[in-house]
Short mmCIF file of C-alpha atoms and ligand atoms in Angstrom, two decimals:
data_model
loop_
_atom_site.label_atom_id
_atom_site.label_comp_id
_atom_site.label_asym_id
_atom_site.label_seq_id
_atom_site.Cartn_x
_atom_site.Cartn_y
_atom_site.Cartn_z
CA UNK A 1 178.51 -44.90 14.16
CA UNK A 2 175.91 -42.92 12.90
CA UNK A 3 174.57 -43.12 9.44
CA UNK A 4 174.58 -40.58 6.38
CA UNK A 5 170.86 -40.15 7.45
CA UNK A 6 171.59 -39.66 11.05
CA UNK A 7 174.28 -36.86 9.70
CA UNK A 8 172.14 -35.33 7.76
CA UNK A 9 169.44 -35.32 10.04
CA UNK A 10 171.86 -34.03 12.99
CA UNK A 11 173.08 -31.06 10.64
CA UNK A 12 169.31 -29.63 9.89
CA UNK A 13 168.81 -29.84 14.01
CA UNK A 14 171.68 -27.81 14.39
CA UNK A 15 170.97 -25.45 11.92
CA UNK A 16 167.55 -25.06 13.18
CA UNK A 17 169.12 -24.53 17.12
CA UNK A 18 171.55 -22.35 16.24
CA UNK A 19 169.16 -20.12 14.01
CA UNK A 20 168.51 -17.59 16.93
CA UNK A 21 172.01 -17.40 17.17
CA UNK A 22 172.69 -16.16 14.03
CA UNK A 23 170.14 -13.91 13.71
CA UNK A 24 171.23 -11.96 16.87
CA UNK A 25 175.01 -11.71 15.49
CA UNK A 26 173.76 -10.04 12.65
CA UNK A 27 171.55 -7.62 14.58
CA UNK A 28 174.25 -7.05 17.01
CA UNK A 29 176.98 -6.24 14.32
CA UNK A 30 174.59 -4.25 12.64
CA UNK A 31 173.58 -2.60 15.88
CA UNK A 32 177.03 -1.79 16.95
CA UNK A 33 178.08 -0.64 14.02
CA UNK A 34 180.56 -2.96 12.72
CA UNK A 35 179.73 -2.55 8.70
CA UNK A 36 179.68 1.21 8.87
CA UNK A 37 182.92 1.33 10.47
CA UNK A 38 184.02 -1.02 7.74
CA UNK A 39 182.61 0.52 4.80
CA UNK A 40 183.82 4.01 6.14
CA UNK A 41 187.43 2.72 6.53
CA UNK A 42 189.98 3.18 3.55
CA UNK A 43 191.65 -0.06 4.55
CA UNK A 44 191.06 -3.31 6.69
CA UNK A 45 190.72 -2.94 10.23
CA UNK A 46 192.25 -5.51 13.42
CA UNK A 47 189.98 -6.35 16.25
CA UNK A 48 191.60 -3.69 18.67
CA UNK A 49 191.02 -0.93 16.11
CA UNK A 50 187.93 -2.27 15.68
CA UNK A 51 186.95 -2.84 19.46
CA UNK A 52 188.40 0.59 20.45
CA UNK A 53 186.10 2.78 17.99
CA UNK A 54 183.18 0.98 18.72
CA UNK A 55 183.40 0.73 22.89
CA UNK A 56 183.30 -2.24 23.31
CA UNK A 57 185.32 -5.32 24.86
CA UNK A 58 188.08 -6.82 22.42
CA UNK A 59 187.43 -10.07 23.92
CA UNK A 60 183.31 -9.77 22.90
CA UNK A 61 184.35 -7.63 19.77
CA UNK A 62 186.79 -10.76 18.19
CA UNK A 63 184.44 -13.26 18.84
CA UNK A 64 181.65 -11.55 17.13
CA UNK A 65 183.73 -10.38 14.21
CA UNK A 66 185.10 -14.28 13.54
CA UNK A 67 181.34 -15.20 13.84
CA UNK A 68 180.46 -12.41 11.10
CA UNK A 69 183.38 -14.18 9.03
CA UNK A 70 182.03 -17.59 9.44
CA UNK A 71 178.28 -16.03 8.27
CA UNK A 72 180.61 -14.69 5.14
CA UNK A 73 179.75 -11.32 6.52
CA UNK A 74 183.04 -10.14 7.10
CA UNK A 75 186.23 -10.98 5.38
CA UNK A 76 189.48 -11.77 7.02
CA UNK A 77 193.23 -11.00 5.80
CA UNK A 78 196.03 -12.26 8.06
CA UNK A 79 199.19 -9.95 7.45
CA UNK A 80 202.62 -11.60 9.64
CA UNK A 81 201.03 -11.33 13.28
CA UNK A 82 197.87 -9.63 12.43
CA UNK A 83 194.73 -10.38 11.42
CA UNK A 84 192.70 -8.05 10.10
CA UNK A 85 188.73 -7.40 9.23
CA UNK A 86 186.69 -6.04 6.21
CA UNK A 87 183.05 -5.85 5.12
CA UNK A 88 182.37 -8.88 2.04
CA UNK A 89 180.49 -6.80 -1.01
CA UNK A 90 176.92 -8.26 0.90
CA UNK A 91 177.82 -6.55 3.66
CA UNK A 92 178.77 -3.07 2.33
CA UNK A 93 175.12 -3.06 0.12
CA UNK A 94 172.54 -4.41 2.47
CA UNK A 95 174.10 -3.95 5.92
CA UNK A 96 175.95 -0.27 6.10
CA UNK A 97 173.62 2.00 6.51
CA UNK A 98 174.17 4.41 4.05
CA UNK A 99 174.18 1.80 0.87
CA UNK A 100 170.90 2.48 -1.07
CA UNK A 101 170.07 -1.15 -0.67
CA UNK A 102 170.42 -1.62 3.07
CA UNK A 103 168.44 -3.60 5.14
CA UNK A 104 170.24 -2.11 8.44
CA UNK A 105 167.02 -0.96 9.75
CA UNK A 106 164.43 -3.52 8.96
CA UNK A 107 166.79 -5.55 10.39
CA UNK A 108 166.44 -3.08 13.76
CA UNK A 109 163.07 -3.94 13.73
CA UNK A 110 163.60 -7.29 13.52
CA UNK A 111 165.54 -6.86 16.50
CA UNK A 112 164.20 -4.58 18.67
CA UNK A 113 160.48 -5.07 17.74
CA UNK A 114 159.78 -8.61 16.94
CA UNK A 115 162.55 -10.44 18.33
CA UNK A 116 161.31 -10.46 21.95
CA UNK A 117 158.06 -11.24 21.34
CA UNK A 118 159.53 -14.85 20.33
CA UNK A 119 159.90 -15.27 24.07
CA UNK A 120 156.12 -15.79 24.54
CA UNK A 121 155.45 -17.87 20.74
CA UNK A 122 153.95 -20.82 22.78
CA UNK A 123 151.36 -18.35 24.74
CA UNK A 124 150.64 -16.86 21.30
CA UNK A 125 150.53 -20.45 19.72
CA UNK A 126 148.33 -21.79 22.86
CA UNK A 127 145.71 -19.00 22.69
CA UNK A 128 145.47 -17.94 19.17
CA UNK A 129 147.30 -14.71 19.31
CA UNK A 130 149.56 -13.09 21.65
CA UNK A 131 147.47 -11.65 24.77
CA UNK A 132 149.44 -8.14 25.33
CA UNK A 133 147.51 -7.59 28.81
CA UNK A 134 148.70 -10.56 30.53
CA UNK A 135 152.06 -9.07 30.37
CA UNK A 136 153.15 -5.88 32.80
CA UNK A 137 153.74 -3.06 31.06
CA UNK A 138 152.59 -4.28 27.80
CA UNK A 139 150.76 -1.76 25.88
CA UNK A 140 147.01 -2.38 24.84
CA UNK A 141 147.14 -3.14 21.01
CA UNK A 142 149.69 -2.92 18.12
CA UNK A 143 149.12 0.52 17.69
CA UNK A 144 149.95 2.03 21.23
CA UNK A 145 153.22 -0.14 20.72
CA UNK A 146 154.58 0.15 16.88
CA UNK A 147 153.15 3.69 16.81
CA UNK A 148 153.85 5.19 20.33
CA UNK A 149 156.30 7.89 19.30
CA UNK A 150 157.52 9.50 15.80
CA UNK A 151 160.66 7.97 16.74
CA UNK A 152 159.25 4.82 16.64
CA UNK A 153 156.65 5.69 13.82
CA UNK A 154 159.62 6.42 11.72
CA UNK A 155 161.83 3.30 12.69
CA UNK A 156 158.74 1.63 11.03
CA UNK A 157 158.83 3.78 8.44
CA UNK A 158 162.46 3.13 7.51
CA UNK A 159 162.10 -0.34 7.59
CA UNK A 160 159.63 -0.89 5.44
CA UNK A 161 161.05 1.54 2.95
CA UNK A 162 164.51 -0.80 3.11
CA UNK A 163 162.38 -3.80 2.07
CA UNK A 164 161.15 -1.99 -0.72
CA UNK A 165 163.92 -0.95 -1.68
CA UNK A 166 164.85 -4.78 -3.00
CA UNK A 167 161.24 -5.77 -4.24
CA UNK A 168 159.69 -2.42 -5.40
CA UNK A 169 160.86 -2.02 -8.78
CA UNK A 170 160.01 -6.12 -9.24
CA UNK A 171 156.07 -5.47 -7.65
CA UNK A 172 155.81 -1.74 -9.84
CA UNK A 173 156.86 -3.79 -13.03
CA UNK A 174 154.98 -7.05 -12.53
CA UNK A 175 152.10 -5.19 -15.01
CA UNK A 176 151.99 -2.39 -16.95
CA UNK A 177 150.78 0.17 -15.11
CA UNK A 178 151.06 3.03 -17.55
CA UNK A 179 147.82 3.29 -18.61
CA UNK A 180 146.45 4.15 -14.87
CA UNK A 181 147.24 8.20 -14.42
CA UNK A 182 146.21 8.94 -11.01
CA UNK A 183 147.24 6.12 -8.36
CA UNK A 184 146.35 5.87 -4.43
CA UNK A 185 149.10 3.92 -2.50
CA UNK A 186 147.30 2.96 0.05
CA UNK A 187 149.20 2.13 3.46
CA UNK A 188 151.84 3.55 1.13
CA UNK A 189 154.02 4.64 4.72
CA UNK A 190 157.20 6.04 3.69
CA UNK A 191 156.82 6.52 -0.30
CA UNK A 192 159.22 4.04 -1.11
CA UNK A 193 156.46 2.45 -3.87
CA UNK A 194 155.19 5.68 -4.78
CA UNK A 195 158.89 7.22 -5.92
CA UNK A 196 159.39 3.71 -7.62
CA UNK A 197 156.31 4.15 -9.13
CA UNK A 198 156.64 8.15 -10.54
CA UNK A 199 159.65 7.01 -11.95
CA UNK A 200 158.67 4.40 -13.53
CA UNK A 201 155.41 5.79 -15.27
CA UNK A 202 156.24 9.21 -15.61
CA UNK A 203 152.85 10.30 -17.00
CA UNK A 204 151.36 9.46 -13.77
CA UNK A 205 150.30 11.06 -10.34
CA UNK A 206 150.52 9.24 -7.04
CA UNK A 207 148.79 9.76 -3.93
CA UNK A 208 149.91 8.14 -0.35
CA UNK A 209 147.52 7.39 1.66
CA UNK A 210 148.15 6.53 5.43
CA UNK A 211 147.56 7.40 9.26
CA UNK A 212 148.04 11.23 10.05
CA UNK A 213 150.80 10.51 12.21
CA UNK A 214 152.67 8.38 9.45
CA UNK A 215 151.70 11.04 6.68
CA UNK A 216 153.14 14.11 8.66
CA UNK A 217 156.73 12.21 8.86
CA UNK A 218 156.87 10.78 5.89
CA UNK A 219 156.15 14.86 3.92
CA UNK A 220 158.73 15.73 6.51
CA UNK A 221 161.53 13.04 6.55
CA UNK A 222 161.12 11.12 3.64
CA UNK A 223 159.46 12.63 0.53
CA UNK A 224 160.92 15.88 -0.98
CA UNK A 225 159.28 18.64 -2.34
CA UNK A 226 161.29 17.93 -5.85
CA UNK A 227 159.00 14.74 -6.12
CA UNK A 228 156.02 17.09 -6.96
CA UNK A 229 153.84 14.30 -8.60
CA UNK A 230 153.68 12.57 -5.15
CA UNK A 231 150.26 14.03 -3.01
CA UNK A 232 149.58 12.80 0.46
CA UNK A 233 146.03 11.89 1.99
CA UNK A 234 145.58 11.61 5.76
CA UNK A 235 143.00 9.32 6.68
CA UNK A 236 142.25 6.31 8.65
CA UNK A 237 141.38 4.02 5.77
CA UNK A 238 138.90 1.89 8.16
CA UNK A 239 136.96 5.39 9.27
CA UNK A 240 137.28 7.79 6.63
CA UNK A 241 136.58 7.89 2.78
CA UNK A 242 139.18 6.63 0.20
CA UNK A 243 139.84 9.36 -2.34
CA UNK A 244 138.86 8.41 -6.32
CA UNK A 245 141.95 6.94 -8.06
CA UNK A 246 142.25 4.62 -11.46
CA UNK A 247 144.66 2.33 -9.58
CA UNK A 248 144.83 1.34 -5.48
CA UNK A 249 148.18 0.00 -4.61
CA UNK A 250 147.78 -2.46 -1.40
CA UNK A 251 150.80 -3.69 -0.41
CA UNK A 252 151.40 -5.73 2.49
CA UNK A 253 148.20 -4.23 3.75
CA UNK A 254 145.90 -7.19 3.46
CA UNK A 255 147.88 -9.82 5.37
CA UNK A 256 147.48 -7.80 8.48
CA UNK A 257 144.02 -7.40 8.38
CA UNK A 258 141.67 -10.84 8.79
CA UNK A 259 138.70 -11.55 6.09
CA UNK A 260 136.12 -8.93 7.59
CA UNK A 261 138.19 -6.02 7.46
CA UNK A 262 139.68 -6.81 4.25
CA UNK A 263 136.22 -7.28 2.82
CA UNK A 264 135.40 -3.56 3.94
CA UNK A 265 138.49 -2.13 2.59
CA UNK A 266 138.30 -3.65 -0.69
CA UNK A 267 134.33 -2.80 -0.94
CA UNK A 268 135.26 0.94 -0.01
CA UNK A 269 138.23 0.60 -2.71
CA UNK A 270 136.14 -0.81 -5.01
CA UNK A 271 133.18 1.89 -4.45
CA UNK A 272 135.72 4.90 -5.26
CA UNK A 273 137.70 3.06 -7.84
CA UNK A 274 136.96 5.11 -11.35
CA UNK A 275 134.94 3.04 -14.21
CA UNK A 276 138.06 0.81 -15.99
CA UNK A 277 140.40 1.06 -12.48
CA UNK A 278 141.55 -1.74 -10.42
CA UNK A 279 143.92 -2.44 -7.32
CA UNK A 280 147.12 -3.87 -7.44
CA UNK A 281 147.98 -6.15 -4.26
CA UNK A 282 151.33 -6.86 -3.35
CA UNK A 283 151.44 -9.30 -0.64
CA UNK A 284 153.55 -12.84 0.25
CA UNK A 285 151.20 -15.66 -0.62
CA UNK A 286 151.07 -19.29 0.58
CA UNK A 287 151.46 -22.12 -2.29
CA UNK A 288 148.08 -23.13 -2.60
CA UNK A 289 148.17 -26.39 -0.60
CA UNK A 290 149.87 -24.64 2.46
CA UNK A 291 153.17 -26.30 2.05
CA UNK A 292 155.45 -23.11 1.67
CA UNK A 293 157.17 -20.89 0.92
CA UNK A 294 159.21 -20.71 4.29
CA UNK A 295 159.18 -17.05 4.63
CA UNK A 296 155.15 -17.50 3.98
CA UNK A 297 155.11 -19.46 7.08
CA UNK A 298 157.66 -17.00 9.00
CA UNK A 299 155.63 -14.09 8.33
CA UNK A 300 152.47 -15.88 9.34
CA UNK A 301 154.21 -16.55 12.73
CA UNK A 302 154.99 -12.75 13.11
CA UNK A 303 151.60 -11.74 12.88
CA UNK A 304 150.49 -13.80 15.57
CA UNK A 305 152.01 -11.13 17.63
CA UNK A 306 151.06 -8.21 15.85
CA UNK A 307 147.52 -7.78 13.86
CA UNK A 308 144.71 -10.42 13.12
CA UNK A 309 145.55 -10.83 9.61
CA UNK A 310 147.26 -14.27 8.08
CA UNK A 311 149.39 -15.21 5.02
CA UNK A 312 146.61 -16.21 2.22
CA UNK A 313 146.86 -18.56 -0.60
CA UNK A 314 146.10 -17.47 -4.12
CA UNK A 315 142.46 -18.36 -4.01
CA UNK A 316 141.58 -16.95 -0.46
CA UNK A 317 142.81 -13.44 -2.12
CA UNK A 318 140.81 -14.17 -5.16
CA UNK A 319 137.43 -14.79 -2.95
CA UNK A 320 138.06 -11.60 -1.30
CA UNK A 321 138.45 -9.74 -4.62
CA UNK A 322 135.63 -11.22 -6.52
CA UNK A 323 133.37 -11.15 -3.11
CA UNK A 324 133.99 -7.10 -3.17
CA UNK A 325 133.26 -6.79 -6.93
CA UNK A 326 136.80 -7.20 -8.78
CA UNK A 327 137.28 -9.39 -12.14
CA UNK A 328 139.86 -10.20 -14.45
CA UNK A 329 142.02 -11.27 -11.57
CA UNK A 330 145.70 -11.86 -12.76
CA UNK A 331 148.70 -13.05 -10.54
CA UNK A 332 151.96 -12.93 -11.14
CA UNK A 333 154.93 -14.43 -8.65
CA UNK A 334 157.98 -11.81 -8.86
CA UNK A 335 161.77 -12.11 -7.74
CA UNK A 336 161.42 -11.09 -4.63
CA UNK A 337 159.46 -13.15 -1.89
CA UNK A 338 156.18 -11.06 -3.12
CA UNK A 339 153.14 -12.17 -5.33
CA UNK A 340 151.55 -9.39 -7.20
CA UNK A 341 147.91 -9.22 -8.23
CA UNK A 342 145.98 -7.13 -10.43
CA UNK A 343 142.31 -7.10 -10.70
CA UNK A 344 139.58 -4.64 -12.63
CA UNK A 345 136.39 -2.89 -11.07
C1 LIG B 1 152.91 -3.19 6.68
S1 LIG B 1 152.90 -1.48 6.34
C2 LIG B 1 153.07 -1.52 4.58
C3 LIG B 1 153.65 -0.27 4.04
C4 LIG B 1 153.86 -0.22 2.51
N1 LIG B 1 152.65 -0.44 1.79
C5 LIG B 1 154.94 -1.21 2.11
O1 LIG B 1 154.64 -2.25 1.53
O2 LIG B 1 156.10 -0.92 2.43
C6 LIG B 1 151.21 -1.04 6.60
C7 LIG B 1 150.91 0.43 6.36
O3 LIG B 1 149.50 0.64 6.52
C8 LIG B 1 149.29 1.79 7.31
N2 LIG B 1 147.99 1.67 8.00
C9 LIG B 1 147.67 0.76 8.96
N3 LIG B 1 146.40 0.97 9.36
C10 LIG B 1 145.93 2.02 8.64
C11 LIG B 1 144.67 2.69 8.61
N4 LIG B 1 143.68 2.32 9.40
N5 LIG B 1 144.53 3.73 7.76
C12 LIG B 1 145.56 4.13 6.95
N6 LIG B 1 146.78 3.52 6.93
C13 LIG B 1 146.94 2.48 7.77
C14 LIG B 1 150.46 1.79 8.27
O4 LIG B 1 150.67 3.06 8.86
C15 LIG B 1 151.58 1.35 7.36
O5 LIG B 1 152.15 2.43 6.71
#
């Protein structure tokens, strides 16, 4: 008979098989559809109904639908003969697509970006970082792949506006940031800081900075013309200048980057920072003996695919900013799964 150890220990093994599992049913329900059709319905929908307006199989359809339930993801009513399906309140706020909270596409890139690239963690582990060329058809670098066509450029885009749509008020009130009137955003992709961020400190202006490509969809697609305190700035932030600002936002910039190219983008930051500015850094950070957070450690496992960057601890990001010329560091953990710095030219 096993023991209440062995239990135990069996349970976390389980968990830890089945977690690919689980993260593909939510993709997939997301993916097909499932929540919208829920959240769009006036009433509680069967499998058939549910099956028939979304293509697919009843047989495939029920069995992902009772998974759903078991991940409390759906909710199930059984009325005489029938048993019938509806979105739980976490579903209809961060999985439809149309809440203002929902994660539906950063969960798309989850799925169609990163999850595949799982396949080949033991190359990547064996050699460092993932090498792209040994595969066919794999493109060069990071860029030719994430950013090979404004459809793409924009999935990006609305992905990492979702996660900042949980986190950004937390990260743009970790410190008073009133007293900084003209702000760069740098990396800031689809805006979602900088409308946080002109809402919050209405005296201020905000400038996103970012790749050409990302700057000409996000003026189109994602920033309106109403949000007239918000510029733009289309630069390469390794090649070109940084324009002056009081206050650089940096967030989830330096984790892709590893210590050299940080070092210039901070020094360049630091050069056009105004006398009395600073930068704010937004990034997930590592407890300082390594030993978590979780998601720390997940997100250092995704960039071995992606960039050269890593998941720092709170004095690696404190060397970088006092090696480039920044004092008064301050840090502050937030809510969300991001630490928050501020430091002073
Ligand atoms: C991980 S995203 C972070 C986006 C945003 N700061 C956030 O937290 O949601 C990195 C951003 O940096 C931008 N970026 C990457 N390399 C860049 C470069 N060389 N010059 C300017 N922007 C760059 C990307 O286009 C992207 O918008």
């Amino acid at each position: 008979m096993n023991s209440t150890e062995d239990i135990e220990n069996i349970n976390i093994l389980t968990q830890y098989l089945n977690g690919f599992v689980i993260s593909k049913t939510v993709f997939t329900a997301c993916e097909m559809g499932v929540f919208d059709l829920l959240l769009g319905s006036k009433e509680l929908l069967s499998s058939k109904m549910i099956s028939d307006r979304l293509n697919s199989s009843l047989k495939g359809m029920e069995k992902l639908l009772d998974a759903c339930v078991a991940l409390k993801l759906l909710k199930v009513e059984r009325k005489n003969t029938q048993v019938l399906y509806g979105n739980t309140d976490l579903s209809n706020l961060y999985l439809a697509k149309s809440s203002p909270k929902s994660q539906y596409y950063y969960m798309m890139f989850f799925s169609e970006s990163l999850y595949s690239k799982f396949h080949y963690l033991a190359d990547a582990v064996r050699e460092g970082k993932w090498q792209r060329e040994k595969f066919d058809n794999s493109p060069k670098n990071i860029f030719e792949e994430l950013y090979s066509s404004k459809e793409n450029i924009k999935k990006i885009m609305l992905a990492m506006n979702a996660s900042c749509s949980l986190c950004g008020r937390d990260v743009m009130t970790a410190f008073d940031l009133s007293h900084f009137p003209l702000i760069c955003d740098v990396g800031g992709c689809g805006g979602a800081l900088a409308k946080e961020c002109i809402s919050l400190y209405p005296n201020s202006t905000i400038t996103i900075l970012d790749l050409p490509e990302v700057v000409k969809i996000a003026k189109k697609d994602f920033v309106s013309a109403e949000e007239h305190r918000i510029n733009f700035c289309a630069v390469d932030f390794f090649k070109d200048p940084v324009p002056e600002a009081d206050l650089y936002i940096l967030a989830r910039i330096l984790l892709d980057w590893d210590d050299e190219s940080c070092m210039e983008l901070l020094t360049k930051v630091h050069k056009a920072c105004k006398p009395g500015g600073g930068v704010l850094i937004s990034e997930i950070v590592l407890n300082e003996d390594r030993s978590g957070p979780i998601e720390a450690h997940f997100a250092s496992m995704l960039l071995l695919f992606y960039f050269e960057g890593k998941i720092r601890t709170p004095s690696e990001l404190s060397r970088l900013l006092s090696a480039t010329g920044f004092k008064e560091i301050q840090m502050k953990k937030t809510q969300s799964q991001y630490n928050v710095i501020l430091a002073r030219k």
